[in-house]
Coordinates of C-alpha atoms in Angstrom, one line a residue:
Chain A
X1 CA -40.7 -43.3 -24.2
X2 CA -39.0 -40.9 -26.6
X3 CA -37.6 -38.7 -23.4
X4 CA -34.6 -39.2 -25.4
X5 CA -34.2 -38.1 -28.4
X6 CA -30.9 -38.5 -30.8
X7 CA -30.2 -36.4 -33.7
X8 CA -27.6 -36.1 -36.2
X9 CA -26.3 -32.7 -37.6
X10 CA -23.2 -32.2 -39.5
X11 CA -20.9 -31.3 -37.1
X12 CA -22.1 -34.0 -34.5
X13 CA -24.5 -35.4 -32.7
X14 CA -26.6 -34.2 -30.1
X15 CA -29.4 -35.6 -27.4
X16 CA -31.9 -33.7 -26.2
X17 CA -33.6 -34.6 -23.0
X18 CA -36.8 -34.1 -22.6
X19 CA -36.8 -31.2 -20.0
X20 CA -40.8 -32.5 -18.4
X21 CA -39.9 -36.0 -18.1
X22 CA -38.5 -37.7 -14.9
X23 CA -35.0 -37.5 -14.6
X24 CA -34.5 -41.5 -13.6
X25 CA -36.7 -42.0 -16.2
X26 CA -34.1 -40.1 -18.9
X27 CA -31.4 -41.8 -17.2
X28 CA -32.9 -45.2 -18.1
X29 CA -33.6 -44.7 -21.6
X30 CA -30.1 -43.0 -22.0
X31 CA -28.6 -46.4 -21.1
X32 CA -31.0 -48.5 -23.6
X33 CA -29.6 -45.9 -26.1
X34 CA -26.3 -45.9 -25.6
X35 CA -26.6 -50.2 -25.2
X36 CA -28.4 -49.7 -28.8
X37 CA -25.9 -47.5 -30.0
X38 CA -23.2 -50.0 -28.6
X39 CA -24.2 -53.0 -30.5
X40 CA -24.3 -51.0 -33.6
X41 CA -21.0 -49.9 -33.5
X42 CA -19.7 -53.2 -33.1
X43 CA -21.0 -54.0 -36.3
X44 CA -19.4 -51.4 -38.1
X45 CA -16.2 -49.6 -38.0
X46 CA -15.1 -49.0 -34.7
X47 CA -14.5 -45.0 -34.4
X48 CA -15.2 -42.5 -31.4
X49 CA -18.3 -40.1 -31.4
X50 CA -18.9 -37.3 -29.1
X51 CA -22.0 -36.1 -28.1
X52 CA -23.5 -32.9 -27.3
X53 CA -26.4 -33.1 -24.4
X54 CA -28.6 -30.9 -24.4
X55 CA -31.3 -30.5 -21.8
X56 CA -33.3 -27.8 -23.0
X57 CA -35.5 -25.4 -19.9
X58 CA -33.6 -28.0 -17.1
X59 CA -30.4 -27.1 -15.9
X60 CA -28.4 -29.9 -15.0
X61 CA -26.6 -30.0 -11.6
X62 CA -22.9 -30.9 -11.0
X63 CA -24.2 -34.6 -9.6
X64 CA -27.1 -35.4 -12.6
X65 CA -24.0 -34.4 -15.3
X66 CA -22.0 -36.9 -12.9
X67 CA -25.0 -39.6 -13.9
X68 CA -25.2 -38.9 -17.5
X69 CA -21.4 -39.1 -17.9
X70 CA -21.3 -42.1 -15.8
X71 CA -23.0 -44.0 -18.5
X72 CA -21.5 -42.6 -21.2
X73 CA -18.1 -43.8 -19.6
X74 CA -18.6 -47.0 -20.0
X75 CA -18.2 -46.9 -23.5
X76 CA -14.8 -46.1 -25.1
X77 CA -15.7 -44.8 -27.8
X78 CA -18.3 -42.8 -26.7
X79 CA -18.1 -39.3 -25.2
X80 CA -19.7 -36.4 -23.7
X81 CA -18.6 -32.8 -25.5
X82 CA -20.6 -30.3 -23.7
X83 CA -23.7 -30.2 -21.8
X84 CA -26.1 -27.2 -23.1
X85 CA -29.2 -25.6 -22.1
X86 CA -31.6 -22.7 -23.0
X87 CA -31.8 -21.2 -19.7
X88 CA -29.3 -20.3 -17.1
X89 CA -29.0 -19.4 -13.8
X90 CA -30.2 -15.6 -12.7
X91 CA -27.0 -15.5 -11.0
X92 CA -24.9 -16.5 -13.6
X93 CA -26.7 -14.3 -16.3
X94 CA -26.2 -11.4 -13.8
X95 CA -22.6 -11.7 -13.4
X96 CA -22.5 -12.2 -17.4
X97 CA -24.3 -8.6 -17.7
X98 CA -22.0 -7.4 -14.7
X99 CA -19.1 -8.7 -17.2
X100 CA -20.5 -7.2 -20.3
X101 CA -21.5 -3.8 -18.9
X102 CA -18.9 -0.9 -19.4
X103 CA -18.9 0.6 -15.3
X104 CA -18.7 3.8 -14.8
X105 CA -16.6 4.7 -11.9
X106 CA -15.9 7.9 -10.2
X107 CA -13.7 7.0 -7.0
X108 CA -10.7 8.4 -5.9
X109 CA -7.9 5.8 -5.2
X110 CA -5.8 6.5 -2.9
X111 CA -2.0 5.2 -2.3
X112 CA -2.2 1.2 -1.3
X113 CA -5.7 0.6 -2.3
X114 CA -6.8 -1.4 -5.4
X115 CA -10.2 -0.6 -7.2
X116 CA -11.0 -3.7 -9.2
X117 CA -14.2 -4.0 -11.6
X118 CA -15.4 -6.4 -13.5
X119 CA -15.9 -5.5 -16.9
X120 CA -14.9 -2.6 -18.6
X121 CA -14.6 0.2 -17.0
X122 CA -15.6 4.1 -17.8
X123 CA -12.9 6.0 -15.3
X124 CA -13.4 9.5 -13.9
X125 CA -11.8 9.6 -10.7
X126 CA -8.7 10.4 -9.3
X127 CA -5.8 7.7 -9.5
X128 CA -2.9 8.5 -6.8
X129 CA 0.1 7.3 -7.1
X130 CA 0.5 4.3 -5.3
X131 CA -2.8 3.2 -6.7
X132 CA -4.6 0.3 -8.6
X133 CA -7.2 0.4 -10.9
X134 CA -7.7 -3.1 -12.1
X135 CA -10.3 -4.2 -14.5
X136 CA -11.2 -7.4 -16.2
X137 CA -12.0 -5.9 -19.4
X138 CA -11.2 -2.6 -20.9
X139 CA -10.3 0.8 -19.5
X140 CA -11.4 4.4 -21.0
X141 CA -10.5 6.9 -18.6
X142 CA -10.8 10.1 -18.4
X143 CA -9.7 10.9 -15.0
X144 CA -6.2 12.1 -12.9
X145 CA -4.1 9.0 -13.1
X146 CA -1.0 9.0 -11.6
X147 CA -1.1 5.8 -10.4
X148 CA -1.5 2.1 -12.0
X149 CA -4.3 1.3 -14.9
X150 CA -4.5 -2.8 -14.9
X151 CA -6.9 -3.9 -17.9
X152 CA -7.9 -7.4 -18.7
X153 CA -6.8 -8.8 -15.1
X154 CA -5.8 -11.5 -14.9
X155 CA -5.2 -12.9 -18.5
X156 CA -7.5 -11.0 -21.1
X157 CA -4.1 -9.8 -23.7
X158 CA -7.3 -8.5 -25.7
X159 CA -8.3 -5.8 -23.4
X160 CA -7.1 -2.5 -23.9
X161 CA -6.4 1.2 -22.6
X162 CA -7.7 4.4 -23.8
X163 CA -7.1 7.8 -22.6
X164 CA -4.0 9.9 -21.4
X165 CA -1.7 8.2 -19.3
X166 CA 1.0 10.7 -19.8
X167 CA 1.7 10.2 -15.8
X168 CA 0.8 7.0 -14.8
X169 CA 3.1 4.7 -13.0
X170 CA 2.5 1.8 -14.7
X171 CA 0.3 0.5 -17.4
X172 CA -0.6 -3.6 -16.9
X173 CA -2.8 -5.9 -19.4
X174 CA -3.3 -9.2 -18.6
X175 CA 0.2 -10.4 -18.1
X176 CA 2.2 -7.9 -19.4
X177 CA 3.8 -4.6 -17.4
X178 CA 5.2 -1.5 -18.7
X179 CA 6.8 1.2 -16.8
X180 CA 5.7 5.2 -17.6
X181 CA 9.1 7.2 -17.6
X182 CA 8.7 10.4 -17.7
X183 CA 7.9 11.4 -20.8
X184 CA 7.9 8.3 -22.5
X185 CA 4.1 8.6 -23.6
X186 CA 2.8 11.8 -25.0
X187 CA 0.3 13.9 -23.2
X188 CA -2.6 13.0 -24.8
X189 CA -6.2 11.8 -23.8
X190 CA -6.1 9.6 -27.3
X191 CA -3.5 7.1 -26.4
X192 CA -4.1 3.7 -26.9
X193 CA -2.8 0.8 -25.1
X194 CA -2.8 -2.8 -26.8
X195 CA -0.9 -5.9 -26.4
X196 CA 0.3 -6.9 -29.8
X197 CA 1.1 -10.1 -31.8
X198 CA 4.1 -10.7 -29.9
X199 CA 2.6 -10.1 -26.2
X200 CA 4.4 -7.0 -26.2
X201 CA 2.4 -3.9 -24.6
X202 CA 2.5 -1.5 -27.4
X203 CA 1.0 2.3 -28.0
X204 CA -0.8 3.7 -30.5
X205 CA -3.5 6.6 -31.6
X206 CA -7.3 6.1 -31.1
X207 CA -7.6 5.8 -34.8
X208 CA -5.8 2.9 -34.5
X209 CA -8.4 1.0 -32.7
X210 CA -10.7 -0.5 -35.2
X211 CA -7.7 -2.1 -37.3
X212 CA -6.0 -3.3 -33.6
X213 CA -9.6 -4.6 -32.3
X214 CA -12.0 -4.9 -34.9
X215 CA -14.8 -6.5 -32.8
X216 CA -14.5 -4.4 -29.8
X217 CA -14.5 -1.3 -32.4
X218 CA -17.9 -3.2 -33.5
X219 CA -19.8 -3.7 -30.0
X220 CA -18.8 0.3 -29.2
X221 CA -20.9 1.1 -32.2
X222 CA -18.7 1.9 -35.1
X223 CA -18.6 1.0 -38.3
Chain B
X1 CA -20.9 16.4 24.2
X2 CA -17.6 17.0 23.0
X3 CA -15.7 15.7 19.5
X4 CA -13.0 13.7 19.4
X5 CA -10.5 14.8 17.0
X6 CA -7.4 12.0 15.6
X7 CA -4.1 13.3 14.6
X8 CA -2.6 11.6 12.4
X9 CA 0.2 11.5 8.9
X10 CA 1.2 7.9 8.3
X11 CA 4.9 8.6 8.0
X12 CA 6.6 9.6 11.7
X13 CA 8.2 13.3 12.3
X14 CA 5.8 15.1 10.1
X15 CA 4.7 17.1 13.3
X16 CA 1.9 14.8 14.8
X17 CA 2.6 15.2 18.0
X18 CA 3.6 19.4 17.9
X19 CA 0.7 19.5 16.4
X20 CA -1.4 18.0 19.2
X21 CA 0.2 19.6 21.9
X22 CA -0.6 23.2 20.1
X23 CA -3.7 22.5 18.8
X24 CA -4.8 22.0 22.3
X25 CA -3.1 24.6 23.8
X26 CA -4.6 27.1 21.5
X27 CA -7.8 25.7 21.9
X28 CA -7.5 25.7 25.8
X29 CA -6.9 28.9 25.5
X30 CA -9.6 30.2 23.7
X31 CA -11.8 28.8 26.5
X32 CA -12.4 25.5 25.5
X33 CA -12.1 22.3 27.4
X34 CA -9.3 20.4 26.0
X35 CA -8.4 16.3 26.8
X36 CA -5.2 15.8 24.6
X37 CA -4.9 11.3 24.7
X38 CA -1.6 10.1 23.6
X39 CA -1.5 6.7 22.3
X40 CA 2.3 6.4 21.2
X41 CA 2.2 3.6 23.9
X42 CA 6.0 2.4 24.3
X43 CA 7.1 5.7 22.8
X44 CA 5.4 8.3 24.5
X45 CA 6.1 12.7 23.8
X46 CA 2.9 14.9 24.4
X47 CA 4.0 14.4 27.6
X48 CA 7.3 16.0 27.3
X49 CA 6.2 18.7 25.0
X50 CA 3.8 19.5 27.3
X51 CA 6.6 20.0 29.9
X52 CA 4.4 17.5 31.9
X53 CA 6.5 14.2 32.0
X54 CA 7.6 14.7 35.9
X55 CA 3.6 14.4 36.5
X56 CA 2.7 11.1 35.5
X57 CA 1.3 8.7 38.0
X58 CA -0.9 6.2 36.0
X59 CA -1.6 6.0 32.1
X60 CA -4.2 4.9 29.4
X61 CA -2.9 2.0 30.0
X62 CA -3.3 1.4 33.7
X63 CA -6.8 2.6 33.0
X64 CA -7.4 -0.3 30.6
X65 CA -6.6 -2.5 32.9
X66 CA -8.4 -1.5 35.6
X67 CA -4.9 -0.2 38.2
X68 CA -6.6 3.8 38.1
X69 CA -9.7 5.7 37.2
X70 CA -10.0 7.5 34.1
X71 CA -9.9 10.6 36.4
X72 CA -7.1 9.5 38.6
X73 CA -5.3 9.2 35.2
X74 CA -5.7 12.7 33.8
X75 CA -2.8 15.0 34.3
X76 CA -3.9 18.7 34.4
X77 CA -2.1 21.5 33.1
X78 CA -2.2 23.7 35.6
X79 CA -1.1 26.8 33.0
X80 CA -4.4 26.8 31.7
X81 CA -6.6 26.3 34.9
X82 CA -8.9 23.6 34.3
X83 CA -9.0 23.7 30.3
X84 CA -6.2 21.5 29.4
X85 CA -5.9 17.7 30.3
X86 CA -3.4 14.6 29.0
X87 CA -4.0 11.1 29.7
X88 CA -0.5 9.9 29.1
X89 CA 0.2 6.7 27.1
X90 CA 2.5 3.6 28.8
X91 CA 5.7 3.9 28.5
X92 CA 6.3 0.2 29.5
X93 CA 4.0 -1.6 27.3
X94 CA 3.4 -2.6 23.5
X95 CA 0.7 -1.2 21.2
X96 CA -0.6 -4.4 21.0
X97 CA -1.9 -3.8 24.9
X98 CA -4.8 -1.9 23.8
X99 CA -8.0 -3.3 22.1
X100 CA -9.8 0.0 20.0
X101 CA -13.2 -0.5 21.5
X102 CA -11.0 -0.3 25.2
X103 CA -9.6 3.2 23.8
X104 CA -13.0 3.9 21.9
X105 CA -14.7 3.4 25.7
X106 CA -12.2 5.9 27.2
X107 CA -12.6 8.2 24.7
X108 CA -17.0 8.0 24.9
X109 CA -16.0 8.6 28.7
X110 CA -14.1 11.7 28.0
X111 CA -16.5 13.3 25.4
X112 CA -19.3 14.2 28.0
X113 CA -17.2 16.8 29.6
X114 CA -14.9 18.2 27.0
X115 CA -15.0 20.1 23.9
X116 CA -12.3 18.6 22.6
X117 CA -10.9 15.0 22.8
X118 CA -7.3 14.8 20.8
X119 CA -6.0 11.8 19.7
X120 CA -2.3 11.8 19.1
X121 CA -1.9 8.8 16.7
X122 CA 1.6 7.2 16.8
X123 CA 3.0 6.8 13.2
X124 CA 2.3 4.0 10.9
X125 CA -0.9 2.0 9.7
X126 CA -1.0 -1.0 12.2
X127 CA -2.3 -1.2 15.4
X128 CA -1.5 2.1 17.0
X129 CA -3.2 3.7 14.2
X130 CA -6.0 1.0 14.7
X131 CA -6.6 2.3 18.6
X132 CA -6.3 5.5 18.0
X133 CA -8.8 6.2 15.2
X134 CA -11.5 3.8 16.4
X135 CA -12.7 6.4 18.9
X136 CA -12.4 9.6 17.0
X137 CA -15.0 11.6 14.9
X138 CA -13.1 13.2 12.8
X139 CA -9.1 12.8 11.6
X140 CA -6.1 15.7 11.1
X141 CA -3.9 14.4 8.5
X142 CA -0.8 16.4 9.2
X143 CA 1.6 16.4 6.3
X144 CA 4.8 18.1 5.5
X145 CA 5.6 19.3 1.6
X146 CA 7.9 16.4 1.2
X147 CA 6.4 14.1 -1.3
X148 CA 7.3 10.9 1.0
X149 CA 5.1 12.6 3.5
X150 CA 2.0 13.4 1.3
X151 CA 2.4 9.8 0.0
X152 CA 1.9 8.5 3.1
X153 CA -1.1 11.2 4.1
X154 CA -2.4 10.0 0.8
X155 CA -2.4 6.4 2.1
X156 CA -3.7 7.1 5.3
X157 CA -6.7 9.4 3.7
X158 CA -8.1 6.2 1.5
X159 CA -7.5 4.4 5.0
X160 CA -9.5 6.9 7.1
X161 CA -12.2 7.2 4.2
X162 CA -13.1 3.5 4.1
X163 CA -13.5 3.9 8.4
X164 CA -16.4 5.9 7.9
X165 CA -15.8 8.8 10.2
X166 CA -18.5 11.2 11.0
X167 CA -17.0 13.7 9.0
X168 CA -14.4 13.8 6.3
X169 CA -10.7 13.8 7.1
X170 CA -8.8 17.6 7.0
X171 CA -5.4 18.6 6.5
X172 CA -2.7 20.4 7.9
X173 CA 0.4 20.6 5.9
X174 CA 3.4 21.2 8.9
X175 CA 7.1 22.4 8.2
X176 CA 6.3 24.9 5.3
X177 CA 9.4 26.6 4.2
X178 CA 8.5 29.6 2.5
X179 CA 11.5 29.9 0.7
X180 CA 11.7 26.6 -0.9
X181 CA 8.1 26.6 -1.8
X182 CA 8.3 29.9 -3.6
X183 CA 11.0 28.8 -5.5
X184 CA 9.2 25.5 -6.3
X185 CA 11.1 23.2 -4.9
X186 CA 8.5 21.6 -3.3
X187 CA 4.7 21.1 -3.9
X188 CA 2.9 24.3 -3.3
X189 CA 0.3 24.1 -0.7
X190 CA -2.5 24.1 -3.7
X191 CA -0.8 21.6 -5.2
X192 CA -0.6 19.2 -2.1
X193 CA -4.8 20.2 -1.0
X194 CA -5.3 19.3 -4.4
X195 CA -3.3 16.0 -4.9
X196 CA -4.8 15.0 -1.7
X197 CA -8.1 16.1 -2.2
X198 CA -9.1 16.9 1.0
X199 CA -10.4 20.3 2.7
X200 CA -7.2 22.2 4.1
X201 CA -7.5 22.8 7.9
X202 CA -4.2 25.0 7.9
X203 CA -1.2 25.6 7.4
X204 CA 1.7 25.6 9.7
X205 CA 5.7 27.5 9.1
X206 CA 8.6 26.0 9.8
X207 CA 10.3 27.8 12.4
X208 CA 12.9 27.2 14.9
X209 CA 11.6 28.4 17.7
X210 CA 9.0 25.2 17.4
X211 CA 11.9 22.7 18.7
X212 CA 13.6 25.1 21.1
X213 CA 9.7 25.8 22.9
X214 CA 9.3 22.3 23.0
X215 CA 12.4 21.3 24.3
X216 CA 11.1 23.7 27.0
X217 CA 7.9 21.7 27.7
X218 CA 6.2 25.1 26.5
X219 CA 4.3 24.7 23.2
X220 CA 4.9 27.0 20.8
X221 CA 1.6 28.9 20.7
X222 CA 2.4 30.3 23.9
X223 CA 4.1 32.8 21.9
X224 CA 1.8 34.7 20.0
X225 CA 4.1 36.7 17.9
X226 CA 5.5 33.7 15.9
X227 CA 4.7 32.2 12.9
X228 CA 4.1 28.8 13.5
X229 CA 2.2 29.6 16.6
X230 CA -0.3 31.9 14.4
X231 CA -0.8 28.9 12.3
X232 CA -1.7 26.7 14.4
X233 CA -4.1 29.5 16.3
X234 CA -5.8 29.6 13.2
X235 CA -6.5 26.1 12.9
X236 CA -7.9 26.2 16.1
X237 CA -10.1 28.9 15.2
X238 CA -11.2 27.7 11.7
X239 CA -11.5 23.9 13.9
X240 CA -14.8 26.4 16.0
X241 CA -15.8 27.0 12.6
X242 CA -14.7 30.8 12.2
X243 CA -13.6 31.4 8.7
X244 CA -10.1 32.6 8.7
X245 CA -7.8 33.4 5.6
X246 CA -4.7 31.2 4.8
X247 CA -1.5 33.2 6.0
X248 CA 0.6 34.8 3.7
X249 CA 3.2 32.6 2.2
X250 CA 5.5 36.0 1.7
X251 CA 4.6 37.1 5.3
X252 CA 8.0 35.8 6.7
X253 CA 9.7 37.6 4.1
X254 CA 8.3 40.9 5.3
X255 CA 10.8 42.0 8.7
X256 CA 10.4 45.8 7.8
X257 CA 9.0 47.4 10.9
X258 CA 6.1 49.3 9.2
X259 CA 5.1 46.0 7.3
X260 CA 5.0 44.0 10.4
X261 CA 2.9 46.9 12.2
X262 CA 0.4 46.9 9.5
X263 CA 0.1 43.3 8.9
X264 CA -0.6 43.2 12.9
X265 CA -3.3 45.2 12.1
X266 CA -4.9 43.6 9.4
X267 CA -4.9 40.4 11.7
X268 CA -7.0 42.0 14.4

């Protein structure tokens, strides 16, 4: 007994399975709780309460989550709001560091072919015209670019651009485009790149960045 | 063993094919066994440049399918005894005919007994370019100073590079009109090597004479006193690994007759 364990906090309630025990044996003690839990309800007010499940060192696969929710389902007014764990998958925490890592990238790209990172990305190459450099999170470059800087691909209107982009074709974040005329941004490795409150791509000085983006001003190391 | 070269630009009438036909003459005739392969199937030239059109029995393509020998397939040109051959391309036949390991094959055949296997790529990025760079070693990107053109060099480069060639792709940039580059209106040759970022094989004038030679079925080369013929000599000297300086961009402006004596000097 006591694989199961309930507990209330302030903001909710969460169960913890015990991440030794057998997993049909947590399974049957989660339906004598929520059967307990049931009947005292009934006495009371009737009003929906959502769970969190945690299952500490296990990691739950798609089909156990499909068990556990099963049983919850059967009661209306009882839900599942998230399942959480201590531990992850290697994979998963790899592609989180891959996502979190600012890439530095020295390629050239050429006319018709698309460099995409994931992350942010440090930028050093050569950018032809014709060109794509597409990153889920930021771009700093330093390099030629004559082509087109993508940040925040696909959807990320938080990611930004720093560095010149004087002769660019294009400058994209997320889902917003602009097109470089010729001299329509100033030659100058400090310009900044930011989709504003409106969703509108707008430019700015480097100075501007810690009152545009206070908390990517913060991980960078500033104060 | 010989190495098998690829010509090729992306965008058509940069010079591809000029540029074969006189790269191999003037490395035939520095004493070097030449096999120029054209693979414009359904639109073949070299042929014609090479003034050898009336000669065609069998092509790459009856080769492929098994109608001739590689052997009974190569037309020689007799000008240069026994250092220039052509294996025509079809005439009568899609690009689509050929698989690139069937013209990587003929092309593994060839390089035992030349020095030099040419590729003449037809223009574009599909098939045709496909075939023809699957069997080469290295790649000529010809380009002309028209931005269009370097553009499309620029797109056939990052192609080439993610291939994997032996060796890195070179350039030639074809058509140079001295005139309009020293007035800058057009990308200087620094700026092109530079935009493209590739090692410059050569550099090639523009002159007349190239189109009225050819129409002749006698490439320009042949000619040793013109311009465009010296640059493409070059090329083939710089391609045996001599180091030769880039010509003069003001050397067509000097027609004084001391001037040209002297600079015929300095060239020796």
């Amino acid at each position: 007994m006591q694989n199961v364990v309930l507990k209330g906090y302030k903001d909710g309630y969460e169960i913890t399975l015990n991440s030794d025990a057998d997993f049909n044996a947590i399974l049957a003690e989660l339906t004598k709780l929520f059967a307990e839990l049931q009947l005292e309800k009934e006495k009371s007010e009737a009003k929906s309460i959502s769970f969190d499940i945690s299952t500490g060192t296990r990691l739950l696969d798609a089909e156990q989550k499909q068990q556990v929710e099963r049983i919850v389902s059967r009661y209306p007014l009882f839900s599942i709001h998230r399942f959480t764990s201590s531990v992850m998958q290697i994979q998963d925490a790899l592609d989180m560091i891959e996502s979190r890592t600012v890439h530095l990238n020295a390629s050239t790209i050429r006319n018709g072919q698309v460099e995409n990172v994931n992350g942010d990305v440090l930028f050093v190459g050569d950018l032809h015209q014709g060109g794509i450099l597409r990153a889920s999170g930021n771009v700093f470059t330093f390099g030629k670019n004559e082509g087109i800087i993508h940040a925040g691909y696909p959807s990320d209107a938080e990611a930004i651009i720093i560095g010149n982009i004087h002769a660019s074709q294009q400058v994209r974040i997320a889902d917003v485009v602009d097109i470089v005329e010729e001299d329509k941004i100033k030659d100058s490795a400090e310009t900044v790149v930011f989709v504003n409150d409106l969703h509108v791509l707008e430019y700015t000085e480097r100075e501007k960045v810690k009152m545009i983006r206070p908390k990517l001003f913060t991980r960078m190391g500033g104060y | 063993m010989g190495k098998a070269i690829v010509i090729t630009s992306g965008k058509g009438g940069v010079g591809k094919t000029t540029t074969s036909a006189n790269l191999g003459t003037a490395l035939a005739l520095s004493d070097k066994k030449v096999c120029l392969l054209d693979l414009d199937i359904g639109l073949r030239n070299l042929d014609v440049i090479l003034g050898l059109d009336n000669r065609i029995i069998y092509d790459i393509v009856d080769v492929v399918q098994g109608r001739a020998k590689l052997h009974q397939a190569l037309i020689k040109d007799k000008r240069f005894d026994e250092k220039l051959f052509l294996l025509p391309a079809a005439q009568n036949a899609d690009k689509s005919v050929l698989k690139p390991e069937e013209v990587k094959d003929i092309v593994d055949e060839l390089k035992p007994d030349f020095d030099y296997v040419l590729i003449d790529c037809p223009a574009g990025i599909e098939q045709g370019f496909i075939n023809a760079v699957a069997g080469a070693d290295m790649a000529i990107v010809v380009s002309t100073p028209e931005i269009s053109a370097v553009r499309d060099a620029d797109r056939v480069i990052g192609l080439l590079e993610k291939q994997g060639l032996e060796e890195p792709p070179m350039l030639i940039i074809n058509r140079i009109r001295t005139h309009m580059m020293n007035d800058g209106e057009v990308m200087d040759v620094d700026e092109i090597t530079q935009h493209l970022s590739i090692k410059l094989l050569g550099i090639v004038f523009d002159d007349d004479q190239v189109i009225s030679t050819s129409n002749k079925g006698e490439p320009i080369v042949l000619n040793e006193k013109n311009l465009a013929a010296q640059g493409y000599r070059n090329i083939a000297r710089r391609l045996q690994g001599e180091t030769v300086p880039l010509m003069n961009l003001d050397s067509e402006k000097k027609k004084g007759f001391i001037q040209r004596i002297s600079a015929w000097f300095k060239k020796n």
